[in-house]
Coordinates of C-alpha atoms in Angstrom, one line a residue:
M1 CA 13.7 15.5 -3.9
R2 CA 13.0 11.9 -4.8
R3 CA 15.2 10.0 -7.2
R4 CA 13.6 7.3 -9.3
D5 CA 15.7 4.5 -10.8
A6 CA 14.9 1.0 -12.1
L7 CA 17.3 -0.9 -9.8
A8 CA 17.4 -4.6 -9.2
A9 CA 16.2 -6.7 -6.3
G10 CA 17.0 -6.0 -2.6
G11 CA 20.0 -7.4 -0.8
A12 CA 23.6 -8.3 -1.2
L13 CA 24.7 -11.6 -2.5
V14 CA 26.5 -14.0 -0.2
G15 CA 29.9 -14.9 -1.6
T16 CA 32.1 -13.1 -4.1
L17 CA 30.0 -11.3 -6.7
S18 CA 32.9 -10.6 -8.9
V19 CA 33.0 -14.1 -10.1
L20 CA 29.5 -14.0 -11.5
P21 CA 29.1 -13.4 -15.3
T22 CA 27.8 -10.1 -16.5
A23 CA 24.7 -11.7 -17.9
L24 CA 22.9 -14.3 -15.9
T25 CA 20.5 -17.0 -17.1
A26 CA 17.3 -16.2 -18.9
G27 CA 14.7 -14.6 -16.6
C28 CA 17.4 -13.4 -14.0
L29 CA 18.5 -9.9 -13.4
D30 CA 22.1 -9.1 -14.5
F31 CA 25.1 -8.6 -12.4
E32 CA 25.3 -4.8 -12.9
T33 CA 21.8 -4.3 -11.5
L34 CA 22.6 -6.6 -8.6
R35 CA 25.7 -4.6 -7.8
R36 CA 23.8 -1.3 -7.9
E37 CA 21.2 -2.8 -5.7
D38 CA 23.7 -3.4 -3.0
A39 CA 24.7 0.2 -3.1
W40 CA 21.3 1.6 -1.8
R41 CA 21.6 -0.5 1.4
E42 CA 24.4 1.8 2.5
L43 CA 21.8 4.7 2.6
V44 CA 20.8 3.6 6.1
V45 CA 24.1 2.6 7.8
D46 CA 22.9 2.4 11.4
P47 CA 19.1 1.9 11.6
P48 CA 17.4 2.7 14.9
A49 CA 16.2 0.0 17.2
G50 CA 12.6 0.0 16.2
I51 CA 10.4 0.6 13.2
Y52 CA 12.0 3.0 10.8
V53 CA 11.5 4.4 7.3
P54 CA 13.5 2.3 4.8
P55 CA 15.5 4.0 2.0
K56 CA 13.2 3.0 -0.9
I57 CA 9.6 2.3 -2.0
D58 CA 9.1 -0.6 -4.4
A59 CA 6.2 -1.0 -6.8
M60 CA 4.3 -4.3 -6.9
L61 CA 2.7 -6.3 -9.7
E62 CA -0.7 -7.8 -9.1
Y63 CA -1.0 -11.4 -10.5
G64 CA -4.7 -11.9 -9.6
S65 CA -7.0 -13.3 -6.9
E66 CA -9.4 -16.2 -6.3
T67 CA -12.1 -16.8 -3.7
E68 CA -12.4 -20.3 -2.4
S69 CA -14.4 -21.6 0.6
G70 CA -15.0 -18.0 1.8
L71 CA -11.3 -17.1 1.7
E72 CA -9.7 -14.6 -0.7
F73 CA -6.3 -15.6 -2.1
T74 CA -4.3 -12.8 -3.7
L75 CA -1.0 -13.4 -5.6
S76 CA 1.5 -10.6 -6.4
A77 CA 5.2 -10.1 -7.1
M78 CA 8.0 -7.6 -6.9
R79 CA 11.7 -7.6 -7.5
P80 CA 13.5 -10.2 -5.3
H81 CA 15.1 -8.7 -2.2
S82 CA 16.7 -9.7 1.1
F83 CA 14.6 -10.0 4.2
W84 CA 15.1 -11.1 7.8
T85 CA 13.8 -14.4 9.3
V86 CA 13.0 -14.7 13.0
A87 CA 13.4 -17.8 15.2
G88 CA 12.6 -17.1 18.9
T89 CA 14.5 -13.9 19.6
E90 CA 17.2 -14.5 16.9
R91 CA 17.1 -12.8 13.5
A92 CA 19.0 -13.8 10.4
R93 CA 19.2 -12.1 7.0
A94 CA 17.9 -14.2 4.1
D95 CA 20.0 -12.9 1.3
L96 CA 19.2 -12.5 -2.4
R97 CA 20.7 -15.1 -4.7
S98 CA 21.6 -14.7 -8.3
H99 CA 19.1 -17.3 -9.4
H100 CA 16.1 -15.5 -7.8
T101 CA 13.8 -14.0 -10.4
L102 CA 11.0 -12.5 -8.3
H103 CA 9.7 -12.0 -4.8
L104 CA 6.3 -13.9 -4.7
M105 CA 3.7 -12.8 -2.2
A106 CA 0.4 -14.3 -1.2
A107 CA -2.3 -12.8 1.0
V108 CA -5.0 -14.9 2.6
R109 CA -8.1 -13.1 4.1
D110 CA -11.6 -13.9 5.0
A111 CA -13.5 -12.6 2.0
E112 CA -16.4 -11.2 4.1
S113 CA -14.6 -9.4 6.9
G114 CA -11.2 -8.8 5.4
V115 CA -9.4 -10.4 8.4
A116 CA -6.0 -11.7 7.6
V117 CA -5.6 -15.4 8.4
P118 CA -2.5 -16.6 10.3
T119 CA -1.8 -20.1 9.0
T120 CA 0.7 -22.2 7.0
V121 CA 0.8 -21.4 3.3
T122 CA 2.4 -23.8 0.8
T123 CA 2.7 -23.2 -3.0
R124 CA 3.5 -25.2 -6.0
I125 CA 4.2 -23.5 -9.3
A126 CA 3.9 -25.4 -12.5
T127 CA 3.8 -24.5 -16.2
A128 CA 0.2 -23.8 -17.2
G129 CA -1.8 -26.7 -18.5
S130 CA 0.2 -29.3 -16.7
D131 CA -1.3 -31.8 -14.2
A132 CA 1.1 -30.5 -11.5
G133 CA -0.8 -27.3 -11.2
T134 CA -4.1 -29.0 -10.4
D135 CA -3.1 -31.2 -7.5
T136 CA -5.2 -30.7 -4.4
D137 CA -2.1 -30.7 -2.1
A138 CA 0.5 -28.1 -2.8
D139 CA 2.9 -29.9 -0.4
T140 CA 2.7 -33.4 -2.0
D141 CA 6.0 -34.9 -3.2
T142 CA 6.4 -34.2 -6.9
D143 CA 10.0 -35.0 -7.5
A144 CA 9.0 -37.0 -10.6
D145 CA 6.9 -34.3 -12.0
T146 CA 9.0 -32.2 -14.4
D147 CA 6.2 -29.7 -14.9
T148 CA 6.6 -28.4 -11.3
V149 CA 9.2 -25.6 -11.3
D150 CA 8.9 -24.4 -7.7
Q151 CA 7.5 -25.8 -4.5
R152 CA 7.8 -24.4 -1.0
T153 CA 6.2 -23.2 2.2
L154 CA 6.0 -19.4 2.1
W155 CA 7.3 -17.3 5.0
P156 CA 4.7 -15.4 7.0
M157 CA 5.9 -11.8 6.6
L158 CA 5.4 -8.2 7.7
S159 CA 6.2 -5.3 5.3
Q160 CA 5.4 -1.7 5.7
R161 CA 3.5 -1.4 2.4
M162 CA 1.6 -4.7 2.4
G163 CA 1.3 -5.6 6.0
F164 CA 0.9 -9.2 7.0
H165 CA 1.3 -11.6 4.1
Y166 CA 3.2 -14.7 3.0
G167 CA 6.2 -14.6 0.6
D168 CA 9.6 -15.7 -0.5
N169 CA 12.2 -15.2 -3.3
V170 CA 11.6 -17.8 -6.0
S171 CA 13.2 -18.9 -9.3
L172 CA 11.2 -19.3 -12.4
P173 CA 12.9 -20.8 -15.6
G174 CA 11.7 -18.0 -17.9
E175 CA 8.9 -16.0 -19.4
G176 CA 5.6 -17.8 -19.7
T177 CA 2.2 -18.7 -18.2
Y178 CA 2.3 -20.5 -14.8
E179 CA -0.2 -21.9 -12.4
A180 CA 0.3 -21.5 -8.6
T181 CA -1.5 -24.0 -6.4
V182 CA -1.9 -22.4 -3.0
R183 CA -2.9 -24.4 0.0
I184 CA -3.5 -23.2 3.6
D185 CA -3.8 -25.4 6.7
P186 CA -6.4 -24.6 9.5
P187 CA -5.0 -21.7 11.6
T188 CA -3.2 -22.5 14.8
A189 CA -4.9 -19.5 16.4
A190 CA -8.2 -20.0 18.2
L191 CA -11.2 -19.5 16.0
A192 CA -14.1 -17.4 17.4
D193 CA -17.7 -16.8 16.3
E194 CA -18.4 -18.1 12.8
F195 CA -14.7 -18.6 12.1
A196 CA -14.9 -21.8 14.2
D197 CA -16.9 -23.4 11.3
R198 CA -15.5 -21.5 8.3
L199 CA -11.8 -21.9 8.8
D200 CA -11.4 -25.3 10.4
Q201 CA -10.4 -27.2 7.2
P202 CA -7.5 -27.0 4.7
V203 CA -8.3 -24.9 1.6
T204 CA -6.6 -25.1 -1.8
T205 CA -7.0 -22.9 -4.9
T206 CA -5.1 -22.4 -8.1
L207 CA -4.2 -19.0 -9.7
E208 CA -2.8 -18.6 -13.2
F209 CA -0.4 -15.8 -13.9
E210 CA 1.9 -14.5 -16.6
Y211 CA 5.6 -14.1 -15.7
D212 CA 7.5 -11.6 -17.7
P213 CA 11.1 -10.8 -16.5
A214 CA 11.0 -7.4 -18.2
A215 CA 7.8 -6.5 -16.3
I216 CA 9.5 -7.3 -13.0
D217 CA 12.6 -5.4 -13.9
A218 CA 10.5 -2.4 -15.0
L219 CA 8.8 -2.0 -11.6
E220 CA 9.4 1.4 -10.3
R221 CA 11.6 2.0 -7.3
T222 CA 11.6 5.3 -5.5
L223 CA 14.7 6.1 -3.4
L224 CA 14.0 8.4 -0.4
D225 CA 16.3 11.3 0.5
E226 CA 17.3 12.1 4.1
G227 CA 14.7 14.9 4.2
E228 CA 11.9 12.4 3.5
G229 CA 12.5 10.5 6.7
R230 CA 14.9 7.8 5.4
G231 CA 16.4 6.0 8.4
E232 CA 14.2 7.8 11.0
R233 CA 11.5 6.4 13.2
G234 CA 8.3 6.0 11.3
A235 CA 6.9 3.9 8.4
L236 CA 5.9 4.0 4.8
E237 CA 2.3 4.5 4.0
S238 CA 0.2 1.3 3.6
M239 CA -0.9 0.2 0.2
G240 CA -4.3 -0.4 1.6
H241 CA -4.2 -4.2 1.2
A242 CA -4.6 -5.2 4.8
P243 CA -8.1 -4.2 6.0
E244 CA -9.0 -5.1 9.6
P245 CA -12.0 -4.5 11.8
V246 CA -12.3 -1.0 13.1
S247 CA -12.9 -2.0 16.7
L248 CA -9.2 -2.7 17.3
S249 CA -7.7 0.0 15.1
T250 CA -8.5 3.0 17.3
S251 CA -5.7 4.9 19.1
T252 CA -7.8 6.5 21.8
S253 CA -6.5 6.4 25.3
T254 CA -9.8 6.9 27.1
P255 CA -12.9 4.7 27.5
T256 CA -15.1 4.5 24.4
S257 CA -18.5 2.8 24.0
T258 CA -19.8 0.3 26.5
S259 CA -20.9 -2.2 23.9
A260 CA -19.5 -5.7 24.0
D261 CA -17.4 -5.2 20.9
A262 CA -16.1 -1.7 21.9
V263 CA -12.5 -1.0 22.8
A264 CA -12.1 0.0 26.4
Y265 CA -8.6 1.5 26.3
S266 CA -5.5 1.6 24.1
A267 CA -1.9 2.5 24.7
T268 CA 1.1 3.0 22.5
G269 CA 4.5 1.4 23.1
D270 CA 7.7 1.7 21.1
D271 CA 6.7 -0.5 18.2
I272 CA 3.1 -1.7 19.0
V273 CA -0.3 -0.3 19.9
V274 CA -2.2 -2.4 22.4
T275 CA -6.0 -2.3 22.7
L276 CA -8.2 -3.8 25.4
D277 CA -11.8 -4.9 25.4
R278 CA -14.1 -7.3 27.2
V279 CA -15.4 -10.5 25.5
D280 CA -18.7 -12.3 25.9
D281 CA -17.6 -15.9 26.4
S282 CA -20.5 -17.1 24.4
D283 CA -18.9 -16.3 21.1
G284 CA -17.5 -19.8 20.6
A285 CA -13.8 -19.1 20.9
Q286 CA -11.6 -22.2 21.5
A287 CA -9.7 -21.9 24.8
D288 CA -6.6 -23.8 25.8
S289 CA -7.4 -23.6 29.5
G290 CA -10.2 -25.6 31.1
A291 CA -10.1 -23.5 34.2
A292 CA -13.2 -21.5 35.0
A293 CA -12.6 -17.7 34.7
D294 CA -15.0 -14.9 35.2
I295 CA -13.9 -12.4 32.6
Q296 CA -12.3 -12.9 29.2
L297 CA -10.3 -10.0 27.6
A298 CA -9.3 -9.4 24.0
I299 CA -5.9 -7.8 23.7
G300 CA -5.3 -6.3 20.3
V301 CA -1.7 -5.9 19.2
R302 CA -1.0 -3.8 16.1
T303 CA 2.1 -2.2 14.6
R304 CA 2.6 1.3 15.8
Y305 CA 2.2 3.2 12.5
N306 CA 0.1 1.3 10.1
R307 CA -1.9 -0.8 12.6
Y308 CA -1.1 -4.1 11.1
P309 CA -1.8 -7.2 13.1
V310 CA 1.2 -8.7 14.9
P311 CA 0.7 -12.5 14.6
F312 CA 2.6 -15.5 16.1
A313 CA 4.0 -13.4 19.0
G314 CA 4.4 -14.3 22.7
I315 CA 2.1 -12.0 24.6
S316 CA 1.5 -12.1 28.4
V317 CA -0.7 -9.9 30.7
E318 CA -0.4 -9.1 34.4
S319 CA -2.6 -7.1 36.7
V320 CA -1.1 -4.3 38.6
S321 CA -2.4 -2.9 41.9
D322 CA -0.5 0.3 42.5
G323 CA -2.0 0.9 46.0
D324 CA -0.2 -2.1 47.6
G325 CA 2.4 -2.7 44.9
Q326 CA 1.0 -6.1 44.1
Y327 CA 1.4 -7.8 40.8
S328 CA -0.2 -10.9 39.5
A329 CA 1.8 -13.6 37.8
D330 CA 2.1 -13.2 34.0
I331 CA -0.7 -14.9 32.2
E332 CA -0.1 -16.2 28.7
T333 CA -2.6 -15.3 26.0
Q334 CA -4.2 -17.3 23.3
E335 CA -3.8 -16.0 19.7
T336 CA -7.3 -15.7 18.3
I337 CA -9.1 -14.4 15.2
D338 CA -12.8 -13.5 14.8
P339 CA -14.7 -11.5 12.1
D340 CA -15.4 -8.6 14.4
R341 CA -12.1 -8.0 16.2
G342 CA -9.8 -9.5 13.6
H343 CA -6.5 -10.8 15.0
H344 CA -6.0 -10.5 18.7
Y345 CA -4.9 -12.3 21.9
R346 CA -7.3 -13.5 24.5
V347 CA -6.7 -13.9 28.2
E348 CA -8.9 -14.9 31.2
F349 CA -9.0 -13.3 34.6
E350 CA -11.0 -13.9 37.7
E351 CA -13.3 -11.0 38.3
V352 CA -11.9 -10.4 41.8
V353 CA -8.4 -9.9 40.4
L354 CA -9.6 -7.3 37.9
E355 CA -11.7 -5.5 40.5
S356 CA -8.6 -5.0 42.7
A357 CA -6.3 -4.1 39.8
D358 CA -5.5 -0.5 38.8
E359 CA -3.8 -1.4 35.5
L360 CA -3.1 -4.2 33.2
A361 CA 0.5 -4.6 31.8
V362 CA 0.7 -6.2 28.4
S363 CA 4.2 -7.6 27.5
L364 CA 5.6 -8.5 24.2
D365 CA 7.8 -11.4 25.4
V366 CA 8.6 -13.1 22.1
P367 CA 8.7 -11.1 18.8
P368 CA 6.3 -12.1 16.0
Q369 CA 7.6 -15.2 14.4
V370 CA 7.4 -13.8 10.9
A371 CA 10.0 -12.7 8.3
L372 CA 10.5 -9.0 8.3
H373 CA 11.0 -6.6 5.4
E374 CA 13.3 -3.7 5.6
G375 CA 12.2 -1.1 8.2
Y376 CA 10.9 -3.8 10.5
E377 CA 14.1 -5.9 11.0
T378 CA 15.2 -4.0 14.1
A379 CA 11.7 -3.7 15.6
F380 CA 9.6 -5.7 18.1
G381 CA 12.0 -6.1 20.9
S382 CA 10.7 -6.9 24.4
E383 CA 8.4 -4.2 25.6
R384 CA 5.7 -3.6 28.2
V385 CA 2.6 -1.5 27.6
V386 CA 0.3 -0.5 30.5
L387 CA -3.4 0.1 30.2
S388 CA -6.2 1.0 32.7
A389 CA -7.9 -2.1 34.1
S390 CA -11.3 -0.4 34.1
L391 CA -13.6 -2.3 31.8
P392 CA -17.0 -1.5 30.2
E393 CA -20.0 -3.5 31.3
L394 CA -21.4 -6.1 28.8

């Protein structure tokens, strides 16, 4: 059976909790709830190496959304909690601090296609009605502006309920109305099709929201029992906030349609699902390499259970000829987004290489460089997923 309790934010405090006062400053959760919060982490003592079901489900508070320059910006919040940052192959836990008042989350998607945009997101939070909340640059130095209460670059993140988004634990001084100025830079990923013209400039928007500490503290938390999959391989159900084009969400392992946008094959690894299709090189994608190649492939990489995009990862591809045991050198891919395929990685092969290949091996060499919520922190180790090299005709 499920146990419901209004606990405090995720994570254990660094340092000695016993020296903290029982009641913290206005807008912060008290020591007792922080102490109880630490207790539920012991429910999964030794998580598996891979995606697993975390011990709890946290509710989320929607703060609102705005559409600017064809992009939809959504702002939401939940209780503050620990998460894990990733730098190369190293991971470190970003612990909850006593001054954190909420976990702020921003999602940025193309409004028309629903494709999540991998980029840099900066935020500036100011008291409503101040000049600080209307600046065009959220990363401008505002040390002299006393109306600005928080300013930061949000972490790109993956969570099992929300998928790919941006977020961090933040500290607000107390209940009230605030304005969040959100700025994104042009994506570092290659931009294909109409994205090449729509997403090539910085975009800034402002969202107003009401912060109520009691509303954050009242958000429901559902603790999962062992019989409900807690600590086992699997994932929580998506909240439905991360739509992606259907063409890269299939899990079929056999050829599908022969249209240009159809998935040719897909295969499932430990933590990722890899899909393969052939690209018409007239779609306007930016390419790093100037070398002439005959065939361009789109490699979709999604999380195994909820099919979320896996951005900012190191992906390589090699062709495999089983008959003579020959392997091509690993070819690095170019991270790309377009409105039809969504997020994927592109690679170019000479036609003669593909004609002689029996399989294509896709390797996750470097894990996604995103912060990971609980249930993902042990996932995305190096793995190799093999697909058939047979491709549909354009």
